[in-house]
CSV table of C-alpha atoms in Angstrom, one decimal:
chain,number,residue,atom,x,y,z
A,123,MET,CA,-93.8,70.5,16.4
A,124,LYS,CA,-91.2,68.3,14.5
A,125,SER,CA,-88.3,70.1,16.3
A,126,LEU,CA,-90.0,69.7,19.7
A,127,VAL,CA,-90.4,66.0,19.1
A,128,SER,CA,-86.7,65.8,18.0
A,129,ALA,CA,-85.6,67.7,21.1
A,130,VAL,CA,-87.7,65.5,23.4
A,131,PHE,CA,-86.4,62.4,21.8
A,132,MET,CA,-82.7,63.6,22.0
A,133,VAL,CA,-83.1,64.2,25.7
A,134,CYS,CA,-84.6,60.9,26.3
A,135,THR,CA,-82.0,59.1,24.2
A,136,LEU,CA,-79.2,60.9,26.2
A,137,CYS,CA,-80.9,59.7,29.4
A,138,VAL,CA,-80.9,56.2,28.1
A,139,PHE,CA,-77.3,56.2,27.2
A,140,GLN,CA,-76.4,57.8,30.6
A,141,SER,CA,-78.2,54.9,32.2
A,142,LEU,CA,-76.5,52.3,30.1
A,143,GLN,CA,-72.9,53.4,31.1
A,144,ASN,CA,-72.7,51.0,34.0
A,145,VAL,CA,-74.5,48.1,32.4
A,146,ASN,CA,-72.7,44.9,31.4
A,147,ALA,CA,-74.2,42.9,28.6
A,148,LYS,CA,-73.7,39.2,27.9
A,149,GLN,CA,-72.8,38.6,24.3
A,150,ASN,CA,-75.8,38.5,22.0
A,151,GLU,CA,-78.3,38.8,24.9
A,152,GLY,CA,-78.9,42.6,24.9
A,153,TYR,CA,-78.8,44.9,27.8
A,154,ASP,CA,-80.5,44.8,31.2
A,155,LEU,CA,-80.6,47.7,33.5
A,156,ASP,CA,-80.4,47.6,37.3
A,157,SER,CA,-83.9,47.4,38.9
A,158,ASP,CA,-83.4,51.0,40.3
A,159,ALA,CA,-82.5,52.5,36.9
A,160,PRO,CA,-84.5,55.6,36.1
A,161,ILE,CA,-85.0,54.5,32.5
A,162,ARG,CA,-85.5,51.0,31.1
A,163,ILE,CA,-85.3,50.0,27.4
A,164,GLY,CA,-86.2,46.8,25.7
A,165,VAL,CA,-86.8,44.9,22.5
A,166,LYS,CA,-90.2,43.4,21.9
A,167,LYS,CA,-89.2,41.1,19.0
A,168,ARG,CA,-85.8,39.7,18.0
A,169,ILE,CA,-85.1,38.3,14.6
A,170,LYS,CA,-82.8,35.3,14.5
A,171,LYS,CA,-79.4,36.0,12.9
A,172,GLU,CA,-79.8,33.1,10.5
A,173,ASP,CA,-83.0,34.8,9.2
A,174,CYS,CA,-81.0,37.9,8.2
A,175,LYS,CA,-79.8,37.8,4.7
A,176,GLN,CA,-78.8,41.4,4.5
A,177,LYS,CA,-77.8,44.1,7.1
A,178,THR,CA,-78.0,47.9,7.0
A,179,ILE,CA,-75.1,49.9,5.7
A,180,LYS,CA,-74.1,53.6,5.6
A,181,GLY,CA,-76.6,55.4,3.4
A,182,ASP,CA,-79.5,53.1,3.9
A,183,ARG,CA,-82.9,54.7,4.8
A,184,VAL,CA,-84.1,53.3,8.2
A,185,SER,CA,-87.6,53.5,9.4
A,186,VAL,CA,-88.4,52.8,13.1
A,187,HIS,CA,-91.6,52.7,15.0
A,188,TYR,CA,-91.1,53.5,18.7
A,189,ARG,CA,-93.1,54.3,21.8
A,190,GLY,CA,-91.6,56.3,24.6
A,191,THR,CA,-93.0,55.6,28.0
A,192,LEU,CA,-92.1,56.6,31.6
A,193,TYR,CA,-90.8,53.7,33.5
A,194,LYS,CA,-92.5,54.4,36.9
A,195,ASP,CA,-96.0,54.8,35.7
A,196,GLY,CA,-96.0,53.7,32.0
A,197,LYS,CA,-97.3,57.1,30.8
A,198,GLU,CA,-96.6,57.5,27.1
A,199,PHE,CA,-94.8,60.8,26.2
A,200,ASP,CA,-94.0,60.1,22.5
A,201,SER,CA,-95.1,57.6,19.9
A,202,SER,CA,-94.5,57.1,16.2
A,203,PHE,CA,-97.5,54.7,16.3
A,204,ALA,CA,-99.8,57.5,17.6
A,205,ARG,CA,-98.7,59.6,14.6
A,206,ASP,CA,-99.1,56.6,12.3
A,207,ALA,CA,-95.7,57.5,10.8
A,208,PRO,CA,-92.3,55.7,11.6
A,209,PHE,CA,-89.3,57.8,12.4
A,210,THR,CA,-87.2,57.7,9.1
A,211,PHE,CA,-83.5,58.7,8.6
A,212,ARG,CA,-80.5,57.8,6.5
A,213,LEU,CA,-77.6,56.0,8.2
A,214,GLY,CA,-74.3,58.0,8.3
A,215,LYS,CA,-75.7,61.2,6.8
A,216,GLY,CA,-75.7,63.3,10.0
A,217,GLU,CA,-79.5,63.4,10.1
A,218,VAL,CA,-79.8,62.0,13.7
A,219,ILE,CA,-77.9,61.9,16.9
A,220,GLN,CA,-75.2,59.2,17.3
A,221,GLY,CA,-77.5,57.0,19.5
A,222,TRP,CA,-79.9,56.4,16.7
A,223,VAL,CA,-76.9,55.5,14.4
A,224,SER,CA,-75.4,53.1,17.0
A,225,PHE,CA,-78.4,51.0,17.5
A,226,SER,CA,-79.3,51.1,13.7
A,227,LYS,CA,-76.0,49.8,12.4
A,228,ASN,CA,-76.0,46.2,11.2
A,229,ILE,CA,-79.6,45.6,12.0
A,230,PHE,CA,-81.5,43.4,9.6
A,231,LYS,CA,-83.1,44.6,6.5
A,232,LEU,CA,-86.5,43.2,6.0
């Protein structure tokens, strides 16, 4: 089951990065996809940079709650919330695909 979830997540992540190839982002404002993009991503809560006293570094253990939904109908296909267990990995240790590492670098430690 764990490998199936990993495979589904990898495919979804690859689709997201494929969709992001043609997206231009304004500095510090995040990304916005074209309205006809097959996949949309977003952040529900941003933490102000001045509130961050420490950032993640290689070797840190990162735990992330996520919910994967289809854009067109909002149907949930995967959720760490449903399992009541965040997805956890160590940065820079080869435990996850590069997409997870890219978005997890320099995020705030809470």
